[in-house]
Amino acid sequence: MNQPTLQILGTRGIPAGHGGVVAFAEMFALYLVQQGWYVRVYCQRPSSERFSIENWKGVELYKIPVPGSGAFSTIHFDIVSMRMALKCKMPILTLGYNTAFLNALPRLKGIPNIINMDGIEWKRGKWGPLEKAFFYLNEHLGARFGDHLIADHPEIQKHLRKRAKSSKITVIPYSAKWYGEPQLSHLHSLDLRPGTYLTVVARSVPENQILEIVQAFSQRERGVKLLVLGRYEPDVNPYHRKVHLAASEEVRFPGPIYQPQIASIRQYALGYLHGHTVGGTNPSLVEALHAGNPVLAADNPFNRWVAGSSALYFSSVSDLERILDRFLHDPQRQEKMKEGSRRQYQRRFAYQKVMEDCKELIVRVVRRREN
């Protein structure tokens, strides 16, 4: 029997270090390798490096150097990756539709291509009119050229039905997994103790409501820390500067933190604040559920489906301020919310089920193409 194969395109590459979608790519690639698959992942590297092929935990990494670091370098990387992917003719999993115009090529070559459409990128407030138009067009092209589409959330599925027929869309959310046991030493390096801090893990952009969360938390002394993870450059970014100016002395900005340290930080947190307003299933929110964190989230259909009935939801700064007051002074509620988060993860985002669903979908699409 031939060994099943897959190529993963659309991310900066693994090991994960750039957010939730890359973490999923790593998780799924390693899972398939354990199932006996050959998996290749294309990885973006700076122009100072040379092209190389490396075996990492059984996954073949194609490390492609490209000049620059902005959007044009990413497009360049995607073009080179697609050119290489077409040569070997293995099935493709594309994560995101940001350069979906390239997905016409696998269709023409008869190569199966499943696209995880991720969120609704063109709705994000950080983009200008030209960028939004580019993403809007590519969303349409991805829906047209992909052999099958993965929606990570029912609301994304509903949105994609405007672009493609229902039979072409499958809902498979993201998952989360521990990589090693959480370590208290990871907290000590940040001068933290278990249960004495809340976390925010998100890109610092307006639609993630970091400013509103910091404002609500900083209204009074809380007796706990607010750990705001991510890259902040207040000297050059006006939004980052607003967030810093709104922060009380109990708010801390340790910068971006990745595995394995982030797993320990999540495990020992008192709770998780989530302000996302755009997108589907946010991987950071799923990771918080997996860690058993009580969740305080922005009130919208995306977050309610993910976090479930045990979470608390806010719709304004004053609303979050009241919810924080109630949450921080109610240990019994905190314990109930912890259990609720764990149940929600097992019910909807359990690692084994999500990985199997992804694998079975790819097998189905490839067989359909072959027949």
Tab-separated table of C-alpha atoms in Angstrom, residues 39-190:
chain	number	residue	atom	x	y	z
A	39	VAL	CA	4.423	15.238	5.437
A	40	ARG	CA	6.218	18.232	3.959
A	41	VAL	CA	5.863	21.749	5.376
A	42	TYR	CA	7.154	24.864	3.594
A	43	CYS	CA	8.910	27.303	5.930
A	44	GLN	CA	9.727	30.978	5.332
A	45	ARG	CA	13.284	31.998	6.211
A	46	PRO	CA	15.234	35.290	5.957
A	47	SER	CA	17.290	35.973	2.817
A	48	SER	CA	20.516	35.604	4.841
A	49	GLU	CA	19.938	31.833	4.976
A	50	ARG	CA	20.304	29.262	2.212
A	51	PHE	CA	17.591	26.959	0.921
A	52	SER	CA	17.692	23.712	2.867
A	53	ILE	CA	15.685	20.560	3.524
A	54	GLU	CA	15.548	19.377	7.116
A	55	ASN	CA	13.881	16.476	8.864
A	56	TRP	CA	12.219	17.674	12.084
A	57	LYS	CA	10.568	14.972	14.203
A	58	GLY	CA	9.776	13.060	11.025
A	59	VAL	CA	8.342	16.062	9.153
A	60	GLU	CA	10.243	17.253	6.096
A	61	LEU	CA	10.792	21.009	6.250
A	62	TYR	CA	11.500	22.935	3.049
A	63	LYS	CA	13.209	26.098	4.290
A	64	ILE	CA	12.864	28.832	1.678
A	65	PRO	CA	14.782	32.126	2.068
A	66	VAL	CA	12.999	35.253	0.819
A	67	PRO	CA	14.009	38.923	1.021
A	68	GLY	CA	12.226	41.377	3.318
A	69	SER	CA	9.776	40.751	6.133
A	70	GLY	CA	6.439	42.308	5.139
A	71	ALA	CA	3.466	41.360	2.999
A	72	PHE	CA	5.391	41.265	-0.277
A	73	SER	CA	7.958	38.848	1.146
A	74	THR	CA	5.098	36.567	2.256
A	75	ILE	CA	3.587	36.657	-1.235
A	76	HIS	CA	7.022	35.890	-2.670
A	77	PHE	CA	7.363	32.951	-0.276
A	78	ASP	CA	3.900	31.629	-1.198
A	79	ILE	CA	4.734	31.790	-4.906
A	80	VAL	CA	7.999	29.874	-4.471
A	81	SER	CA	6.314	27.336	-2.177
A	82	MET	CA	3.517	26.721	-4.678
A	83	ARG	CA	6.010	26.285	-7.508
A	84	MET	CA	7.789	23.567	-5.507
A	85	ALA	CA	4.534	21.959	-4.396
A	86	LEU	CA	3.338	21.593	-7.978
A	87	LYS	CA	6.493	19.709	-8.975
A	88	CYS	CA	5.967	16.822	-6.552
A	89	LYS	CA	2.200	16.593	-7.184
A	90	MET	CA	1.345	15.509	-3.621
A	91	PRO	CA	-2.007	16.521	-2.076
A	92	ILE	CA	-2.007	19.994	-0.519
A	93	LEU	CA	-3.484	21.455	2.659
A	94	THR	CA	-3.475	25.257	2.377
A	95	LEU	CA	-3.914	27.175	5.628
A	96	GLY	CA	-5.573	30.507	4.887
A	97	TYR	CA	-6.642	32.162	1.646
A	98	ASN	CA	-4.374	35.219	1.653
A	99	THR	CA	-2.796	34.293	-1.697
A	100	ALA	CA	-5.626	32.135	-2.984
A	101	PHE	CA	-5.037	33.288	-6.580
A	102	LEU	CA	-2.214	30.712	-6.555
A	103	ASN	CA	-4.688	27.907	-5.868
A	104	ALA	CA	-5.827	27.948	-9.476
A	105	LEU	CA	-2.581	26.112	-10.296
A	106	PRO	CA	-3.216	22.883	-8.322
A	107	ARG	CA	-6.712	22.816	-9.815
A	108	LEU	CA	-5.256	23.018	-13.345
A	109	LYS	CA	-2.665	20.336	-12.530
A	110	GLY	CA	-5.232	17.989	-10.992
A	111	ILE	CA	-3.591	18.096	-7.530
A	112	PRO	CA	-6.051	17.791	-4.605
A	113	ASN	CA	-6.054	20.987	-2.546
A	114	ILE	CA	-7.997	21.412	0.690
A	115	ILE	CA	-8.117	24.997	1.997
A	116	ASN	CA	-8.668	25.875	5.633
A	117	MET	CA	-10.243	29.285	5.086
A	118	ASP	CA	-9.506	30.433	8.668
A	119	GLY	CA	-11.183	33.769	9.576
A	120	ILE	CA	-12.652	36.646	7.578
A	121	GLU	CA	-9.399	38.489	6.972
A	122	TRP	CA	-10.824	41.339	4.907
A	123	LYS	CA	-12.977	42.472	7.835
A	124	ARG	CA	-10.020	43.151	10.117
A	125	GLY	CA	-9.693	46.805	11.077
A	126	LYS	CA	-5.917	46.899	10.716
A	127	TRP	CA	-6.102	46.728	6.900
A	128	GLY	CA	-6.556	49.668	4.554
A	129	PRO	CA	-8.935	49.694	1.549
A	130	LEU	CA	-6.435	48.132	-0.880
A	131	GLU	CA	-5.494	45.309	1.485
A	132	LYS	CA	-9.159	44.621	2.242
A	133	ALA	CA	-9.952	44.448	-1.463
A	134	PHE	CA	-7.036	42.040	-1.991
A	135	PHE	CA	-8.232	39.702	0.781
A	136	TYR	CA	-11.862	39.971	-0.319
A	137	LEU	CA	-10.928	38.901	-3.847
A	138	ASN	CA	-8.752	36.061	-2.596
A	139	GLU	CA	-11.520	34.776	-0.341
A	140	HIS	CA	-13.698	34.386	-3.454
A	141	LEU	CA	-10.851	32.731	-5.379
A	142	GLY	CA	-10.082	30.324	-2.552
A	143	ALA	CA	-13.728	29.281	-2.311
A	144	ARG	CA	-13.746	28.678	-6.067
A	145	PHE	CA	-10.393	26.951	-6.589
A	146	GLY	CA	-10.198	24.739	-3.492
A	147	ASP	CA	-11.351	21.144	-3.928
A	148	HIS	CA	-12.827	21.355	-0.444
A	149	LEU	CA	-13.043	24.082	2.198
A	150	ILE	CA	-12.560	23.759	5.943
A	151	ALA	CA	-14.491	26.235	8.092
A	152	ASP	CA	-13.189	26.412	11.647
A	153	HIS	CA	-16.539	27.641	13.012
A	154	PRO	CA	-20.249	27.342	12.057
A	155	GLU	CA	-20.402	31.124	11.508
A	156	ILE	CA	-17.513	30.831	9.024
A	157	GLN	CA	-19.388	27.985	7.321
A	158	LYS	CA	-22.468	30.198	7.080
A	159	HIS	CA	-20.337	32.965	5.566
A	160	LEU	CA	-18.665	30.623	3.058
A	161	ARG	CA	-22.038	29.348	1.815
A	162	LYS	CA	-22.288	32.674	0.007
A	163	ARG	CA	-19.166	31.673	-1.952
A	164	ALA	CA	-19.487	27.889	-2.411
A	165	LYS	CA	-22.082	25.115	-2.185
A	166	SER	CA	-22.641	23.535	1.223
A	167	SER	CA	-21.373	20.115	0.169
A	168	LYS	CA	-17.950	21.660	-0.436
A	169	ILE	CA	-17.607	22.963	3.158
A	170	THR	CA	-16.827	21.006	6.341
A	171	VAL	CA	-16.659	22.460	9.849
A	172	ILE	CA	-13.516	21.348	11.701
A	173	PRO	CA	-12.374	23.633	14.536
A	174	TYR	CA	-8.858	24.019	15.884
A	175	SER	CA	-7.646	21.993	18.831
A	176	ALA	CA	-4.944	22.234	21.485
A	177	LYS	CA	-2.463	19.841	23.087
A	178	TRP	CA	0.051	19.864	25.916
A	179	TYR	CA	3.678	19.471	24.854
A	180	GLY	CA	5.271	18.254	28.075
A	181	GLU	CA	4.143	18.934	31.621
A	182	PRO	CA	3.682	22.562	32.762
A	183	GLN	CA	6.605	23.792	34.853
A	184	LEU	CA	6.454	26.205	37.790
A	185	SER	CA	9.950	27.386	36.831
A	186	HIS	CA	8.393	29.067	33.772
A	187	LEU	CA	6.349	31.221	36.161
A	188	HIS	CA	9.275	31.973	38.436
A	189	SER	CA	11.219	33.446	35.526
A	190	LEU	CA	8.424	36.054	35.249
